[in-house]
Amino acid sequence: MAGEAWAADAVARARRLPGLRVGLHLVLVEGRPILPPERVPDLVDGQGFFRQNMVRAGVDFFFRPAVRRQLAAEIEAQFAAFAATGLALDHVNAHKHFHLHPTIARLMLEIGQRHGARAMRVPLEPVSILSRIEGGTRRSAGTVGPWARRLRRRLGKAGITTPDQVFGLAWSGAMTRERLLGLLAHLPEGLSEIYTHPATGGAFAGAAAGYRYAAEFAALTAPEVIEAAARCGARLGGFADFR
């Protein structure tokens, strides 16, 4: 999140970890723009925060040319802010998976390719795998599925790398040790993205209610999980390692 308060600290940590693959998490909701609010008046509320009503914002993105121009300018600014860090751009996606919106997807693709973007998440999660790990898991992508499949086709035509399957949707904020072990034991063929929200605690500004940040951190660092990842034969890495 290139415009957030602790971005500089995150960049400094990434520079100390040259093997870490870092991407741009584009923010168009639940945050502030990089551009001054007066440059993007139709994207923000009276306090200068992005508007929270994603449906209303999405309608404006699609139908109002003036709003699209502001949206393009803000997306350009966030890509430029990432480029200014000097870090290699491994991938790009959007907060709350807002890049499922066709206008945002188009602009991210057009602008992102100029900045070297070559990989993007498509949030399609195979529920059949989840149900093998926890019987009774029946959550599906619902209406998101058609949009995600359309996004995958668009990105494929553009030569953008996407995962064959993503894990972290149904269990967002609750990717526990047991669930990670289950995923490693049932990984399907192809490129899988497993995403988590690890932290040493949950008492920070912007923390999502109910998210088990410390449990996810503990799961990723558990010796048995590390051993299972090595034992299952999967090759680990960022998107750049699989192109």
Coordinates of C-alpha atoms in Angstrom, one line a residue:
M1 CA 0.0 0.0 0.0
A2 CA 2.3 2.7 -1.3
G3 CA 0.4 5.6 0.2
E4 CA -0.1 4.3 3.7
A5 CA 1.7 5.7 6.8
W6 CA 4.1 2.8 7.3
A7 CA 5.1 2.3 3.6
A8 CA 8.6 3.7 4.1
D9 CA 9.2 1.2 7.0
A10 CA 8.0 -1.6 4.8
V11 CA 10.3 -0.6 2.0
A12 CA 13.3 -0.4 4.3
R13 CA 12.5 -4.0 5.6
A14 CA 12.1 -5.2 2.0
R15 CA 15.5 -3.8 1.1
R16 CA 17.1 -5.9 3.9
L17 CA 15.4 -9.0 2.4
P18 CA 16.5 -9.2 -1.2
G19 CA 14.8 -12.5 -1.7
L20 CA 11.4 -11.2 -0.7
R21 CA 9.0 -10.7 -3.7
V22 CA 7.1 -7.4 -3.2
G23 CA 4.0 -6.3 -5.0
L24 CA 1.8 -3.2 -5.2
H25 CA -1.5 -3.5 -3.3
L26 CA -3.5 -0.8 -5.0
V27 CA -5.8 1.1 -2.7
L28 CA -9.0 2.7 -4.0
V29 CA -11.1 2.1 -0.9
E30 CA -10.4 2.2 2.9
G31 CA -7.5 4.6 2.6
R32 CA -6.4 8.0 1.3
P33 CA -5.2 8.8 -2.2
I34 CA -1.6 9.6 -3.0
L35 CA -2.8 12.6 -5.0
P36 CA -4.1 15.6 -3.2
P37 CA -7.9 15.3 -2.7
E38 CA -8.6 18.3 -4.9
R39 CA -7.1 16.4 -7.8
V40 CA -9.5 13.5 -7.3
P41 CA -12.6 15.1 -5.8
D42 CA -14.9 12.4 -7.1
L43 CA -12.9 9.6 -5.5
V44 CA -13.0 10.9 -1.9
D45 CA -15.4 12.0 0.8
G46 CA -15.3 15.3 2.8
Q47 CA -12.4 14.1 5.0
G48 CA -10.2 13.1 2.0
F49 CA -10.7 9.4 2.4
F50 CA -11.7 7.1 -0.5
R51 CA -15.5 6.6 -0.6
Q52 CA -16.6 3.5 1.2
N53 CA -19.6 2.6 -1.1
M54 CA -17.8 0.4 -3.6
V55 CA -21.0 -0.2 -5.6
R56 CA -21.6 3.6 -6.1
A57 CA -18.0 4.2 -6.8
G58 CA -18.0 1.3 -9.3
V59 CA -20.9 2.8 -11.2
D60 CA -19.2 6.2 -11.4
F61 CA -16.0 4.5 -12.6
F62 CA -17.9 2.9 -15.4
F63 CA -20.2 5.6 -16.5
R64 CA -18.5 9.0 -15.8
P65 CA -15.5 10.0 -17.9
A66 CA -14.4 12.7 -15.5
V67 CA -14.3 10.1 -12.7
R68 CA -12.3 7.7 -14.9
R69 CA -9.7 10.3 -15.6
Q70 CA -9.3 10.9 -11.8
L71 CA -9.1 7.1 -11.2
A72 CA -6.4 6.7 -13.9
A73 CA -4.4 9.6 -12.4
E74 CA -4.5 8.0 -8.9
I75 CA -3.6 4.5 -10.2
E76 CA -0.7 6.1 -12.1
A77 CA 0.4 7.9 -9.0
Q78 CA 0.4 4.7 -6.9
F79 CA 2.4 2.8 -9.6
A80 CA 4.9 5.7 -9.7
A81 CA 5.2 5.7 -5.9
F82 CA 6.1 2.0 -6.0
A83 CA 8.6 2.6 -8.8
A84 CA 10.3 5.3 -6.7
T85 CA 11.2 2.8 -4.1
G86 CA 13.5 1.0 -6.4
L87 CA 12.0 -2.4 -5.5
A88 CA 11.3 -4.9 -8.3
L89 CA 7.5 -5.1 -8.9
D90 CA 6.6 -8.8 -8.5
H91 CA 2.9 -8.4 -8.9
V92 CA -0.1 -6.1 -8.5
N93 CA -3.6 -6.5 -7.1
A94 CA -6.1 -4.2 -5.4
H95 CA -7.5 -3.9 -1.9
K96 CA -10.8 -5.7 -1.4
H97 CA -10.2 -7.2 -4.9
F98 CA -11.5 -4.0 -6.5
H99 CA -9.6 -5.0 -9.6
L100 CA -12.5 -7.3 -10.5
H101 CA -14.2 -4.1 -11.7
P102 CA -13.6 -4.0 -15.4
T103 CA -12.7 -0.3 -15.5
I104 CA -10.1 -0.7 -12.7
A105 CA -8.8 -3.9 -14.4
R106 CA -8.3 -2.1 -17.7
L107 CA -6.5 0.8 -16.2
M108 CA -4.3 -1.4 -14.0
L109 CA -3.4 -3.4 -17.0
E110 CA -2.6 -0.4 -19.2
I111 CA -0.8 1.6 -16.6
G112 CA 0.8 -1.4 -14.9
Q113 CA 2.4 -2.7 -18.0
R114 CA 4.2 0.6 -18.5
H115 CA 5.6 0.1 -15.0
G116 CA 6.6 -3.5 -15.5
A117 CA 3.6 -5.3 -14.0
R118 CA 3.6 -8.9 -15.2
A119 CA 1.5 -10.8 -12.6
M120 CA -1.8 -10.2 -10.9
R121 CA -4.1 -12.2 -8.6
V122 CA -7.4 -13.6 -9.9
P123 CA -9.5 -14.5 -6.8
L124 CA -10.8 -18.0 -7.8
E125 CA -10.7 -20.5 -5.0
P126 CA -11.5 -24.2 -5.4
V127 CA -14.0 -25.0 -2.7
S128 CA -13.6 -28.7 -3.3
I129 CA -10.0 -28.5 -1.8
L130 CA -11.3 -26.6 1.2
S131 CA -14.0 -29.1 1.9
R132 CA -11.4 -31.9 1.9
I133 CA -9.6 -30.1 4.7
E134 CA -12.6 -29.0 6.6
G135 CA -15.7 -31.0 5.8
G136 CA -18.8 -28.8 5.4
T137 CA -16.9 -25.9 3.8
R138 CA -19.3 -24.8 1.1
R139 CA -18.5 -21.1 0.6
S140 CA -18.2 -20.3 -3.1
A141 CA -17.2 -17.2 -5.0
G142 CA -20.8 -16.5 -5.8
T143 CA -21.3 -13.6 -8.2
V144 CA -17.6 -12.9 -8.1
G145 CA -16.8 -16.0 -10.1
P146 CA -17.9 -14.7 -13.5
W147 CA -16.0 -11.5 -13.0
A148 CA -12.9 -13.3 -11.9
R149 CA -13.0 -15.7 -14.9
R150 CA -13.5 -12.7 -17.2
L151 CA -10.5 -11.0 -15.6
R152 CA -8.4 -14.2 -16.1
R153 CA -9.2 -14.3 -19.8
R154 CA -8.3 -10.6 -20.2
L155 CA -5.0 -11.0 -18.3
G156 CA -4.1 -14.2 -20.2
K157 CA -4.5 -12.4 -23.6
A158 CA -2.2 -9.6 -22.3
G159 CA 0.5 -12.1 -21.2
I160 CA 0.1 -11.4 -17.5
T161 CA 0.9 -14.3 -15.1
T162 CA -2.0 -15.4 -12.9
P163 CA -2.3 -18.2 -10.3
D164 CA -4.3 -21.3 -11.3
Q165 CA -6.0 -21.1 -7.9
V166 CA -5.9 -18.8 -4.9
F167 CA -6.3 -19.8 -1.2
G168 CA -7.2 -17.2 1.4
L169 CA -10.7 -16.1 0.4
A170 CA -13.0 -18.2 2.5
W171 CA -10.4 -18.3 5.4
S172 CA -9.4 -14.7 5.1
G173 CA -7.9 -13.6 8.4
A174 CA -8.0 -17.2 9.7
M175 CA -5.3 -19.1 7.9
T176 CA -4.4 -21.2 10.9
R177 CA -1.7 -23.8 11.3
E178 CA -4.1 -26.6 10.7
R179 CA -5.5 -25.0 7.5
L180 CA -2.0 -24.3 6.1
L181 CA -1.0 -27.9 6.8
G182 CA -4.2 -29.1 5.1
L183 CA -3.6 -27.0 2.0
L184 CA 0.0 -28.2 1.7
A185 CA -1.3 -31.8 1.9
H186 CA -3.9 -31.2 -0.8
L187 CA -2.3 -28.7 -3.2
P188 CA -3.6 -29.2 -6.7
E189 CA -1.4 -29.1 -9.8
G190 CA -0.4 -25.7 -11.2
L191 CA 0.5 -22.4 -9.7
S192 CA -1.2 -21.8 -6.3
E193 CA -1.2 -18.5 -4.4
I194 CA -1.8 -18.8 -0.6
Y195 CA -2.2 -15.3 0.9
T196 CA -2.3 -14.4 4.6
H197 CA -2.3 -11.3 6.9
P198 CA 0.4 -12.1 9.4
A199 CA 1.2 -9.8 12.3
T200 CA 2.4 -10.2 15.9
G201 CA -0.8 -8.7 17.2
G202 CA -4.1 -7.1 16.2
A203 CA -4.1 -3.8 18.1
F204 CA -3.2 -1.5 15.2
A205 CA -5.0 1.1 13.2
G206 CA -6.9 -0.4 10.4
A207 CA -7.1 -3.9 11.9
A208 CA -10.0 -5.9 10.6
A209 CA -12.5 -7.1 13.3
G210 CA -12.1 -10.8 13.9
Y211 CA -8.9 -11.3 11.9
R212 CA -6.5 -13.6 13.7
Y213 CA -3.3 -11.9 12.7
A214 CA -1.0 -13.5 15.3
A215 CA -2.4 -16.9 14.6
E216 CA -1.5 -16.5 10.9
F217 CA 2.0 -15.3 11.8
A218 CA 2.4 -18.4 14.1
A219 CA 1.1 -20.7 11.3
L220 CA 3.6 -19.4 8.7
T221 CA 6.6 -19.7 11.1
A222 CA 5.6 -23.1 12.7
P223 CA 8.3 -25.7 12.2
E224 CA 5.8 -28.4 11.2
V225 CA 4.4 -26.1 8.4
I226 CA 7.9 -25.3 7.1
E227 CA 8.7 -29.1 7.1
A228 CA 5.4 -29.9 5.4
A229 CA 6.1 -27.3 2.6
A230 CA 9.5 -28.9 2.0
R231 CA 8.1 -32.5 2.2
C232 CA 5.2 -31.9 -0.2
G233 CA 7.5 -31.2 -3.1
A234 CA 6.0 -27.8 -4.0
R235 CA 8.4 -25.1 -5.3
L236 CA 8.0 -21.9 -3.3
G237 CA 8.5 -18.3 -4.4
G238 CA 6.9 -15.2 -5.7
F239 CA 5.3 -14.7 -9.2
A240 CA 8.7 -13.7 -10.6
D241 CA 10.0 -17.2 -9.8
F242 CA 7.5 -18.9 -12.0
R243 CA 7.5 -16.8 -15.2

